Coordinates of C-alpha atoms in Angstrom, one line a residue:
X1 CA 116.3 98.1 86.6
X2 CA 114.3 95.0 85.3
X3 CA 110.6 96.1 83.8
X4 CA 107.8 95.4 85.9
X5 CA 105.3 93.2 85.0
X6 CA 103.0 96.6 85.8
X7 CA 99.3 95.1 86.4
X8 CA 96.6 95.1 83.2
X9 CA 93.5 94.5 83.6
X10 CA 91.4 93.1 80.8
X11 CA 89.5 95.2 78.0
X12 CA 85.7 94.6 78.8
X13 CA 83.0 94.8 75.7
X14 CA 79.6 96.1 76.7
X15 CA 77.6 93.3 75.1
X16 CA 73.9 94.1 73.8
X17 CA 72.5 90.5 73.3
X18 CA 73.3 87.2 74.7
X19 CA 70.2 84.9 72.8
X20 CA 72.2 83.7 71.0
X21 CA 76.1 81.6 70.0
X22 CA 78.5 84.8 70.2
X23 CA 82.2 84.0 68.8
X24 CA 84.2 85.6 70.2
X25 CA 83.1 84.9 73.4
X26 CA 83.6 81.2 75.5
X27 CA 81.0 80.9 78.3
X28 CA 78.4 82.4 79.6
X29 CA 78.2 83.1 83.5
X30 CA 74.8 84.2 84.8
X31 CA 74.5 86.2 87.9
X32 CA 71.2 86.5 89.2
X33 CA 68.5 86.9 92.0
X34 CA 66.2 84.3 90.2
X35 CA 65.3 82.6 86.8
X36 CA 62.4 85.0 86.8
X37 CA 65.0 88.1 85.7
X38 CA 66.5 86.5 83.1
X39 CA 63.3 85.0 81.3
X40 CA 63.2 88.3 78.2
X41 CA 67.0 88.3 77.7
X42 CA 68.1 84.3 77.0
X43 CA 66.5 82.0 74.5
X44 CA 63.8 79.9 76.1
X45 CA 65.6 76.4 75.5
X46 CA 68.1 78.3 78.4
X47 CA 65.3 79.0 80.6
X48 CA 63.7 75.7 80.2
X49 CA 67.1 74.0 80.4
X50 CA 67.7 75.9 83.8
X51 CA 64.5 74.9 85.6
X52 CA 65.0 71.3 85.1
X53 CA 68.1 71.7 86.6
X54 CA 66.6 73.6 89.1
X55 CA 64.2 70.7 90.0
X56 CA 66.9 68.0 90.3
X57 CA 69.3 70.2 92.4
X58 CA 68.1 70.9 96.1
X59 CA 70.5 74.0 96.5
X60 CA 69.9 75.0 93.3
X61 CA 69.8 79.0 94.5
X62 CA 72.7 78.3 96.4
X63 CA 75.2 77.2 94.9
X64 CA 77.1 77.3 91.2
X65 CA 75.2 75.5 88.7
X66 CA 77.4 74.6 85.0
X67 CA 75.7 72.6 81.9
X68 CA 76.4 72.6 78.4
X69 CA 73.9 73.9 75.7
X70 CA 74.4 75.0 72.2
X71 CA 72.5 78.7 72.8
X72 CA 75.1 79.9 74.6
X73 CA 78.8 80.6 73.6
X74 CA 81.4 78.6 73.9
X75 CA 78.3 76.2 74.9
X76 CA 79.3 76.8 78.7
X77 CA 76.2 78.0 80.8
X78 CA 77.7 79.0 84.2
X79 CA 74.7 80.1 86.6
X80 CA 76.0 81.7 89.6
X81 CA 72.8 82.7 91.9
X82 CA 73.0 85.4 94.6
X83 CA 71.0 83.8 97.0
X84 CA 68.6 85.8 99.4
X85 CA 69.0 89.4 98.6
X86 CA 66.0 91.5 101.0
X87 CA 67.0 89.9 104.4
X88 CA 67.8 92.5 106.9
X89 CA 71.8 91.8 107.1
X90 CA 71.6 91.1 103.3
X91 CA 73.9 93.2 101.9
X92 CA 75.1 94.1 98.2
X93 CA 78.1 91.8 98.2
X94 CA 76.0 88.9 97.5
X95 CA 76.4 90.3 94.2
X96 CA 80.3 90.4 94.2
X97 CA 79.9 86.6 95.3
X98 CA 78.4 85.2 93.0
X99 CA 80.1 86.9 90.0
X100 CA 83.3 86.2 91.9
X101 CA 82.1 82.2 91.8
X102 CA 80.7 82.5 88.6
X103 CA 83.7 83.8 86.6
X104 CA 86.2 81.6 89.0
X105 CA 84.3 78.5 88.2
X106 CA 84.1 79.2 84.3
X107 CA 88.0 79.8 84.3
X108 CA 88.5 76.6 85.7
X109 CA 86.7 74.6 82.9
X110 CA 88.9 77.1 80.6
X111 CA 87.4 79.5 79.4
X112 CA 89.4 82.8 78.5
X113 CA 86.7 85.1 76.9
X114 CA 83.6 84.8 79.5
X115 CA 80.4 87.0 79.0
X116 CA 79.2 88.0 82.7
X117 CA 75.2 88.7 82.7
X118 CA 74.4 90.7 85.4
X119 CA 70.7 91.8 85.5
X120 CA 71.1 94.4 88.6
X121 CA 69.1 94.8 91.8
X122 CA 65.5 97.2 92.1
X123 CA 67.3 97.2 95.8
X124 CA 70.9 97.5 95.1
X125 CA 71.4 100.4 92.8
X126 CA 74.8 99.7 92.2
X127 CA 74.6 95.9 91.8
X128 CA 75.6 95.8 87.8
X129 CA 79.2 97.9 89.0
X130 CA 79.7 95.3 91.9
X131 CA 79.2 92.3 89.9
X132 CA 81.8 93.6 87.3
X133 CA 84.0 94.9 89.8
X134 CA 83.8 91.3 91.1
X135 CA 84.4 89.6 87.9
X136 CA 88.0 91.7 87.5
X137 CA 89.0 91.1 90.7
X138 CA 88.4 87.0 89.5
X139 CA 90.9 87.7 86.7
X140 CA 93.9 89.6 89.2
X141 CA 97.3 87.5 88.5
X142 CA 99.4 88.2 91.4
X143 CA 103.0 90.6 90.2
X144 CA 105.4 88.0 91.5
X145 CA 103.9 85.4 89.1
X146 CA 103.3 87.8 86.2
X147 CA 107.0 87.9 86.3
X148 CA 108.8 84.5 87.1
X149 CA 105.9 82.8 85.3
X150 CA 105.1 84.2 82.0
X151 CA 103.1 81.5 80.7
X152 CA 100.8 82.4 83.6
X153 CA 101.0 86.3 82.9
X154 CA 96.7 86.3 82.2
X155 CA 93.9 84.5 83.3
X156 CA 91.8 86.0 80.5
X157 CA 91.9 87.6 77.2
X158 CA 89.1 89.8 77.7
X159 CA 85.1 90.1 79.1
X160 CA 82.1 90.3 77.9
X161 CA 79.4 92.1 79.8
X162 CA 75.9 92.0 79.3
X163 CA 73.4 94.3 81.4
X164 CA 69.7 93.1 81.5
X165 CA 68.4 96.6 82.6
X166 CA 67.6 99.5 80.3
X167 CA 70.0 102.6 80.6
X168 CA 69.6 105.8 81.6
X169 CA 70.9 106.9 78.8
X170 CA 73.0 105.6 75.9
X171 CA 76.8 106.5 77.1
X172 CA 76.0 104.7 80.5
X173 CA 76.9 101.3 80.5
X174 CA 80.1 102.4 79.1
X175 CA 80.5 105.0 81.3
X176 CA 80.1 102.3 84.1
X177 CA 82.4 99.9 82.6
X178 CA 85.3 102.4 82.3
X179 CA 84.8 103.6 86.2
X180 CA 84.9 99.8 87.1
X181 CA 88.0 99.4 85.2
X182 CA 89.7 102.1 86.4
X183 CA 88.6 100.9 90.1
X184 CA 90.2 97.6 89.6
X185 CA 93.4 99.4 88.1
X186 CA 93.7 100.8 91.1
X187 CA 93.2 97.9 93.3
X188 CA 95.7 95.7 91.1
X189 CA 97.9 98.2 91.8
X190 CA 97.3 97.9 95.9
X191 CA 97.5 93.8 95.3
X192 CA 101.2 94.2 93.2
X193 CA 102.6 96.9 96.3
X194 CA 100.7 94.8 99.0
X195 CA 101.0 91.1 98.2
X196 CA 104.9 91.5 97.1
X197 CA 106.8 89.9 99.1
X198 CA 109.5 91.5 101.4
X199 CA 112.5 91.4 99.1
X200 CA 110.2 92.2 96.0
X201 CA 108.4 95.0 97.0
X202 CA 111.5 96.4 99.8
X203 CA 111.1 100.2 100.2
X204 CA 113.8 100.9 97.2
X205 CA 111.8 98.5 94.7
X206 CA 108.6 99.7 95.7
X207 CA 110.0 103.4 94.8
X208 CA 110.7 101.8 91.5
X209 CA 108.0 100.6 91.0
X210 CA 106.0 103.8 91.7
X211 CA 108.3 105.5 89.6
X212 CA 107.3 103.6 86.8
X213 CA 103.6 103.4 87.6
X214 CA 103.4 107.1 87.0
X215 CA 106.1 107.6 84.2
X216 CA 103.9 108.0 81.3
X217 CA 101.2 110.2 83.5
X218 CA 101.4 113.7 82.9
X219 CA 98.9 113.7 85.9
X220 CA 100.1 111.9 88.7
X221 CA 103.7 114.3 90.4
X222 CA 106.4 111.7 92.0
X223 CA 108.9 112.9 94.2
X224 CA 110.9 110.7 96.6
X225 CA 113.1 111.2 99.5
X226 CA 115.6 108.3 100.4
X227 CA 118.3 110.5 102.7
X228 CA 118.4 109.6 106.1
X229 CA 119.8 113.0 107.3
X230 CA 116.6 114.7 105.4
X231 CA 114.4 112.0 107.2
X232 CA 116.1 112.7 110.8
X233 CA 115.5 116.6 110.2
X234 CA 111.8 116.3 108.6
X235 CA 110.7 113.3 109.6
X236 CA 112.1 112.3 112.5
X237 CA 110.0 109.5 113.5
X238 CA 109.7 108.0 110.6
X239 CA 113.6 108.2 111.0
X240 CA 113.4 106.3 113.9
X241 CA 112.0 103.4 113.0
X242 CA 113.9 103.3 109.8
X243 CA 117.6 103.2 111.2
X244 CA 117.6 99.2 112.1
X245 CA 116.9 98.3 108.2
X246 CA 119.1 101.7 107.0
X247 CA 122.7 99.8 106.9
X248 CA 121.3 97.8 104.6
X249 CA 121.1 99.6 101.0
X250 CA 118.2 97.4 100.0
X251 CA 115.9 98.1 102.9
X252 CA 116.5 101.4 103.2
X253 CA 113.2 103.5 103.7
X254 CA 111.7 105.9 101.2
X255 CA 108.9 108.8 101.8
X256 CA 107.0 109.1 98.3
X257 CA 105.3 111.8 97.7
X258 CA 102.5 111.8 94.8
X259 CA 100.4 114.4 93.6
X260 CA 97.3 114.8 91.5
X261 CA 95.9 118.3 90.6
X262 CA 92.2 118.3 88.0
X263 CA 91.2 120.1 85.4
X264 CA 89.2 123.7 86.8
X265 CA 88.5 125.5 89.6
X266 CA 89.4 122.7 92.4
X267 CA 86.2 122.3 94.4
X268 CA 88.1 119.8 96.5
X269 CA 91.2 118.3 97.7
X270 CA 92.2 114.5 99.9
X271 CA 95.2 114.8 101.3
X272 CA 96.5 110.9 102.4
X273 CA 99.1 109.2 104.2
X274 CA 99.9 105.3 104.2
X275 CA 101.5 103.1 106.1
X276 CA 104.1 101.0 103.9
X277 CA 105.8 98.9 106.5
X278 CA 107.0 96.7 104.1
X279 CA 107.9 93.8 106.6
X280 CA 107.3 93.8 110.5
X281 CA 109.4 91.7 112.7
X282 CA 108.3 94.5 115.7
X283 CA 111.4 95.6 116.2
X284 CA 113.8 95.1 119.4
X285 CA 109.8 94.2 120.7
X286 CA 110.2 91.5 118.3
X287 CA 106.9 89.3 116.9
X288 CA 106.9 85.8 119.0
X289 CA 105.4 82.1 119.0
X290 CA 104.6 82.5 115.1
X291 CA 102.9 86.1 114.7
X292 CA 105.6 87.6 112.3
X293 CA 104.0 85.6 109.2
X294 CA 102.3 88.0 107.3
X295 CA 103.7 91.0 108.1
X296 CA 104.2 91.5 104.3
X297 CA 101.2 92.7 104.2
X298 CA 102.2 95.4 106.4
X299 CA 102.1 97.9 103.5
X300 CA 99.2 97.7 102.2
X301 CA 98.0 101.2 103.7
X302 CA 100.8 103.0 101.1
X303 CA 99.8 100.1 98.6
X304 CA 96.1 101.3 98.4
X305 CA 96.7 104.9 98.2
X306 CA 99.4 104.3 95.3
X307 CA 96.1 102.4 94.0
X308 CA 93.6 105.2 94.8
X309 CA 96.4 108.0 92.2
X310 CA 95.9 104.9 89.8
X311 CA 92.9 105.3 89.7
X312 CA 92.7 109.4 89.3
X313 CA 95.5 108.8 86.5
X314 CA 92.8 107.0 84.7
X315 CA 89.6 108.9 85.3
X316 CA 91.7 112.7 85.7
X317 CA 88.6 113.7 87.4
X318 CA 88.3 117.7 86.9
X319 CA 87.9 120.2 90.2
X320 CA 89.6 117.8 92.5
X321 CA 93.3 117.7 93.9
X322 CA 95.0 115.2 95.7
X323 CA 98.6 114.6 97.6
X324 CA 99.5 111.5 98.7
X325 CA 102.5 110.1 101.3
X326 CA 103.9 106.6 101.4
X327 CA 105.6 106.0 104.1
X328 CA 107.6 103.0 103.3
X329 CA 110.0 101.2 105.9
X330 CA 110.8 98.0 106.9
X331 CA 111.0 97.7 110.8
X332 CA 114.0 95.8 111.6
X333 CA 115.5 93.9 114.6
X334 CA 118.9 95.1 115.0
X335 CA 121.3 96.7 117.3
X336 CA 120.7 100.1 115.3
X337 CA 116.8 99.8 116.1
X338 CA 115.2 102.4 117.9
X339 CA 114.1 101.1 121.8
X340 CA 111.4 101.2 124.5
X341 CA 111.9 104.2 126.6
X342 CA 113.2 106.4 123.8
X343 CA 112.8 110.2 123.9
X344 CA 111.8 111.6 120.4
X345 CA 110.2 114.9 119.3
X346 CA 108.5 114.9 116.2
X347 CA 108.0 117.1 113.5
X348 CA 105.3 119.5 115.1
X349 CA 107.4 119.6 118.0
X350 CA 105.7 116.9 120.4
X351 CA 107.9 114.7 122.4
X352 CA 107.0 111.3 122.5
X353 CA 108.2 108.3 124.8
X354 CA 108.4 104.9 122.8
X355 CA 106.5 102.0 124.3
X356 CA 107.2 99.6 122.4
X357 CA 108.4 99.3 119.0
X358 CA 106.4 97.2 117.5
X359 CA 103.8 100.3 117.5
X360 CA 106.0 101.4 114.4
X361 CA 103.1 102.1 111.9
X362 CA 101.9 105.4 113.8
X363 CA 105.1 106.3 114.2
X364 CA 105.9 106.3 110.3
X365 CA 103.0 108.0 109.6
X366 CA 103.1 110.6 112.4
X367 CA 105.2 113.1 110.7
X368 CA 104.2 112.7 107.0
X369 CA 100.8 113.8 108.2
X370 CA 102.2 116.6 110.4
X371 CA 103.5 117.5 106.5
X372 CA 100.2 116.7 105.0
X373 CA 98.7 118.7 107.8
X374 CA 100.5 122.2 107.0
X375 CA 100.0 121.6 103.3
X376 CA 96.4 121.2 104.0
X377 CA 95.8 124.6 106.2
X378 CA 96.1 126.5 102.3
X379 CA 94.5 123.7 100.3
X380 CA 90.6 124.7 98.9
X381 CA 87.6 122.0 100.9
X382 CA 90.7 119.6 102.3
X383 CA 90.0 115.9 103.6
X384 CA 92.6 114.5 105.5
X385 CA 93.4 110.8 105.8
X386 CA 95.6 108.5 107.3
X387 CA 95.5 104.6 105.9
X388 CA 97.0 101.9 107.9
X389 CA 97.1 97.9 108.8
X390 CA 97.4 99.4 112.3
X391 CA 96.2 97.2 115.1
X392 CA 94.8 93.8 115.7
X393 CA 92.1 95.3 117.9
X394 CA 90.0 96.5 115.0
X395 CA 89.4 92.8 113.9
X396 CA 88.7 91.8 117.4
X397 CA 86.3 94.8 117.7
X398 CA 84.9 94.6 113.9
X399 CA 85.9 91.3 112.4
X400 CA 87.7 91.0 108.9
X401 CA 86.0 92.4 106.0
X402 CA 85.1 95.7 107.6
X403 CA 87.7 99.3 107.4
X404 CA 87.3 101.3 110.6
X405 CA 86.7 105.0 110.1
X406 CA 87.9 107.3 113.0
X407 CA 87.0 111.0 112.4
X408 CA 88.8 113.9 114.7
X409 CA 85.9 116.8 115.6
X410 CA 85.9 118.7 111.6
X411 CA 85.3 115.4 109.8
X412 CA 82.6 113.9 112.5
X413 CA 80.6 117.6 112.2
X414 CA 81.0 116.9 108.0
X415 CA 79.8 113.4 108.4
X416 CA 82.8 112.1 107.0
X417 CA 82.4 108.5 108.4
X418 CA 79.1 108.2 107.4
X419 CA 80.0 109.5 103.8
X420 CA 82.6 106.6 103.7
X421 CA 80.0 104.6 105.0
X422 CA 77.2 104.7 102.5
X423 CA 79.4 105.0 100.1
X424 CA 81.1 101.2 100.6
X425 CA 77.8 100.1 101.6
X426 CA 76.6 101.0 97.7
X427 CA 80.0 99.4 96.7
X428 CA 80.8 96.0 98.5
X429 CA 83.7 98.0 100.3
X430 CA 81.6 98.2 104.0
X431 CA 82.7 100.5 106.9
X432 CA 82.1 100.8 110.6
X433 CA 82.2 103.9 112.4
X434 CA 84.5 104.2 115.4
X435 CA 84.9 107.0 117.8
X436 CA 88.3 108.9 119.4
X437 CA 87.0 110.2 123.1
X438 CA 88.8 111.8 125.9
X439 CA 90.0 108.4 127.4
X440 CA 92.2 107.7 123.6
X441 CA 93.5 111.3 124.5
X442 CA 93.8 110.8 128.4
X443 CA 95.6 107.6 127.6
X444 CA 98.5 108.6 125.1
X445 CA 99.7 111.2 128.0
X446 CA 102.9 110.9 129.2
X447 CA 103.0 111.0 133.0
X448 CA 106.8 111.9 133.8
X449 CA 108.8 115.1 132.5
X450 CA 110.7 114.4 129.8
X451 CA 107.7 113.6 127.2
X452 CA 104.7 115.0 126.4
X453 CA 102.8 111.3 124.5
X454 CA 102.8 107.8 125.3
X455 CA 103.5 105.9 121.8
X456 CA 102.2 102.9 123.4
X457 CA 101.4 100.4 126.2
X458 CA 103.3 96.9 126.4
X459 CA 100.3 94.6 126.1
X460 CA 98.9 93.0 122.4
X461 CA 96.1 96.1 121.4
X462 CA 93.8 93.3 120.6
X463 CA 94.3 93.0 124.5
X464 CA 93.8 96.2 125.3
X465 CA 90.2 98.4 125.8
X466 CA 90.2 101.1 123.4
X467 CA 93.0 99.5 121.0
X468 CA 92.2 101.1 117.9
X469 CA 90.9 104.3 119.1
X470 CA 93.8 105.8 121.0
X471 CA 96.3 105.1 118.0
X472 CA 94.1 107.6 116.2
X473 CA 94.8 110.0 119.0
X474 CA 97.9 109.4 119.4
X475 CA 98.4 110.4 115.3
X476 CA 96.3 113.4 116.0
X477 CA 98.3 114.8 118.9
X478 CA 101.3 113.8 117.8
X479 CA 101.2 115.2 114.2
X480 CA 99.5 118.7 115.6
X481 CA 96.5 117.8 114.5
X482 CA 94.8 118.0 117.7
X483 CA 95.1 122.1 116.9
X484 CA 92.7 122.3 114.4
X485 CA 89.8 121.0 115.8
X486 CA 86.2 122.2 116.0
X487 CA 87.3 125.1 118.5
X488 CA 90.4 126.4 116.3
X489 CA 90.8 128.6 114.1
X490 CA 91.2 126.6 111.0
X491 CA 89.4 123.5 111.6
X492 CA 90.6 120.5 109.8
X493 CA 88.8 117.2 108.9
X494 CA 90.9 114.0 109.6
X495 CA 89.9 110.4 109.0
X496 CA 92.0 107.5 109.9
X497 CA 91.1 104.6 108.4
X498 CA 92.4 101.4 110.2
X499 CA 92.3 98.3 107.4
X500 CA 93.7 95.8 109.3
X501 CA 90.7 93.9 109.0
X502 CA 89.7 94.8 105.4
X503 CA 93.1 94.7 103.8
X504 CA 93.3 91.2 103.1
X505 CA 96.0 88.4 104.5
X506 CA 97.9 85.8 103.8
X507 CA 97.6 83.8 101.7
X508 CA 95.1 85.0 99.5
X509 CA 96.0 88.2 97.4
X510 CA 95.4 91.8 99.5
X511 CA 91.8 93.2 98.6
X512 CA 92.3 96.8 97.3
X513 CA 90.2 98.1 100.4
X514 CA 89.3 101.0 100.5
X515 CA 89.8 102.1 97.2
X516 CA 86.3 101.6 95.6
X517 CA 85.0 103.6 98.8
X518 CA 87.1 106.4 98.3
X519 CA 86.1 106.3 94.5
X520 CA 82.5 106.1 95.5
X521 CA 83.0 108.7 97.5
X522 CA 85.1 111.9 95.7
X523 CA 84.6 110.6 92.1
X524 CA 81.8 109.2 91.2
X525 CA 79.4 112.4 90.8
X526 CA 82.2 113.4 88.6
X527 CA 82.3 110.3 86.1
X528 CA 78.9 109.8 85.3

């Protein structure tokens, strides 16, 4: 196997002052609320220099602003304003915008060593790690180019970051930096799995590329199943949907399995499954009239959580434990694929009647969570998750930009949506909260004999009422998961998480969402 081009993401130097010509350091971008913040930090000929500019330019606060001075290195002055930051749908990604413009802009006059000055938010506590975060995800070189293109291999050599706030303490800044580093490991890693394209990043070559992701982690387990007569007896579904692409060596599917267990006592433990559809033509209910492009993208669910171990191989957080499941497949059109009106009983024992086939996301995940599921019922504080580019019907309900959170009964009564919530909210990685209700559960019922579940109807779900919720009940019922709720025994918290919307498409590189949440969420009390 040919080395991967594995992602790197550039060393970043907390820098202390920026009054004056640094170096080893090209430009200077600026990202700020107003020329007010930055007054104590810059030499005055800066300031002054600014405000004339200021007068001559109308949208002066809107837009990108570049001028050459001496006082700043590489004599490149790059201010990148946030614009409007206490308006009621103001939000903390203004921050990621303008750091985003800012360090886009001063690679295009070509720089290679940029100093970002961020100088934070009194509303925005988390404005300095979104600007950074931002300015990382400027420097991303997409794997396919990394590989075929080595002159192209780097955008930058490294960053420069300058914080015009005091610290809480000494260690910090540089406590922040690593975190932010590690977060955009992790998304680089859900760009290379998710942007690939369908031959690079086929089930078999994204196994390989796992596989070498993780090789020098003591950390992060691997194990991966690629038999089809182990996925027909454990993972039926899954089975299914992989027999069309399974005469073909280099599509066949592959469960991976990954594993990472902390330092300690473990206090608590996410437990995810993602969808890694690595192309979807929709089966025998084949994509028409021009809807197949894309479908690449299709995997970016497994792509994120293979970002999300990335990240815990990094930071090794202590007291926490988590297992992850890729379920990678390619759903094929052939005479081998599996059909509308099929009969299959998956592994919890549920037998479901296939609707349509293009519907082939919940059934790949189905049974890795019914596996996730009894791993979980012995697992200390467990958090169940399911990560998917699911249905259309989120972005029709929520727009792009924005991860649906579904909770079963445990995780709505432990505010598990709302969690994820606040947690991108603080982060630039925003949420809304969706609900499963009797209808998703009323709607997934099979009405004849022979099956207990509905996979699906036969209209678009972005023309359907409901059709992002009921896919979340379906993976509930279907995986046994609908057993543990509130009234059981052992209740157990479940989250699906539908991306479709937040993942990212064509043709700009996939976004890494929800990773930073998710960080945000399980790992930052235990970084800084």
């Amino acid at each position: 196997m040919a080395s991967n081009q594995l992602a790197t993401v550039p060393d970043v130097n907390l820098v202390k002052n920026v009054s004056s010509p640094l170096e080893e350091y090209d430009a200077l971008v600026v990202v700020a609320s107003e020329l007010d913040q930055i007054a104590e930090f810059v030499d005055s000929s800066v300031i002054k220099h600014l405000q004339t500019f200021s007068q001559l330019h109308n949208n002066f606060n809107g837009e990108v602003t570049v001028t050459i001075i001496d006082n700043v290195p590489g004599k490149r002055l790059i201010y990148s304003p946030t614009g409007p930051v206490n308006r009621d749908f103001d939000d903390v990604r203004c921050f990621s915008d303008a750091a985003s413009a800012g360090v886009q802009k001063a690679l295009s006059l070509g720089a290679r060593s940029p100093i970002i000055a961020s100088f934070g938010s009194k509303k925005y506590r988390q404005a300095n790690l979104v600007t950074l975060l931002a300015a990382l995800e400027a420097t991303y070189v997409p794997l396919q180019i990394r590989e075929d293109v080595p002159e192209r291999k780097t955008k930058v050599d490294k960053l420069g970051f300058f914080i015009g706030q005091p610290s809480p303490d000494d260690s910090y800044y540089e406590k922040l930096i690593n975190y932010a580093r590690a977060i955009e490991c992790g998304r680089a890693v859900g760009r290379d799995i998710g942007g690939g394209d369908p031959e690079r990043m086929a089930p078999p070559r994204v196994a390989e590329y796992v596989q070498e992701l993780f090789s020098s982690s003591p950390h992060i387990k691997v194990r991966i199943i690629n038999d089809k007569k182990q996925f027909e007896k454990s993972f039926p579904l899954f089975a299914a949907v992989n027999r069309a692409a399974s005469g073909v060596d280099r599509h066949q599917g592959r469960l991976i399995f990954l594993e990472y267990i902390g330092e300690g006592e473990i206090d608590t433990t996410a437990l995810l499954v993602g969808k890694g559809v690595t192309f979807d033509t929709g089966g025998l209910d084949i994509k028409a009239g021009g809807i197949m492009a894309g479908m690449s993208y299709d995997k970016c669910g497994a792509a994120n959580v293979t970002g999300f171990f990335k990240v815990l191989s990094e930071l090794q957080p202590k007291q926490f434990k988590a297992v992850g499941v890729l379920a990678v497949a390619r759903n094929n059109c052939g005479e081998e694929g599996y059909t509308a009106d099929e009969v299959i009983t998956s592994r919890a024992g549920v037998r479901i009647r296939v609707g349509n086939t293009d519907a082939e996301g919940r059934m790949v995940m189905a049974d890795p969570l019914c596996y996730i599921k009894e791993l979980a019922l012995n697992e200390v504080n467990p958090h169940l998750f399911t990560m998917a580019t699911l249905t259309g019907h989120v972005i029709r309900a929520y727009g792009t930009n924005y991860t649906a959170a579904v909770d079963n009964g445990p995780a709505r009564a432990n505010e598990t949506s709302q969690k994820l919530q606040a947690a991108g909210d603080e982060i630039g990685d925003p949420f809304e909260i969706s609900t499963v209700r009797r209808e998703d559960f009323a709607f997934i019922a099979d009405h004849g004999e022979v099956a207990d579940v509905l996979q699906c109807n036969n209209q678009a779900s972005s023309a359907t009422s409901r059709g992002h919720q009921f896919p979340a009940a379906f993976l509930a019922r279907v995986s046994g998961l609908d057993k543990h709720g509130q009234n059981s025994n052992k209740p157990l918290p479940y989250t699906h998480l539908d991306i479709a919307g937040s993942a990212g498409d064509l043709p700009h590189n996939p976004t890494g969402r929800p990773i930073p949440a998710l960080c945000q969420m399980f790992l930052a009390d235990r970084v800084f």
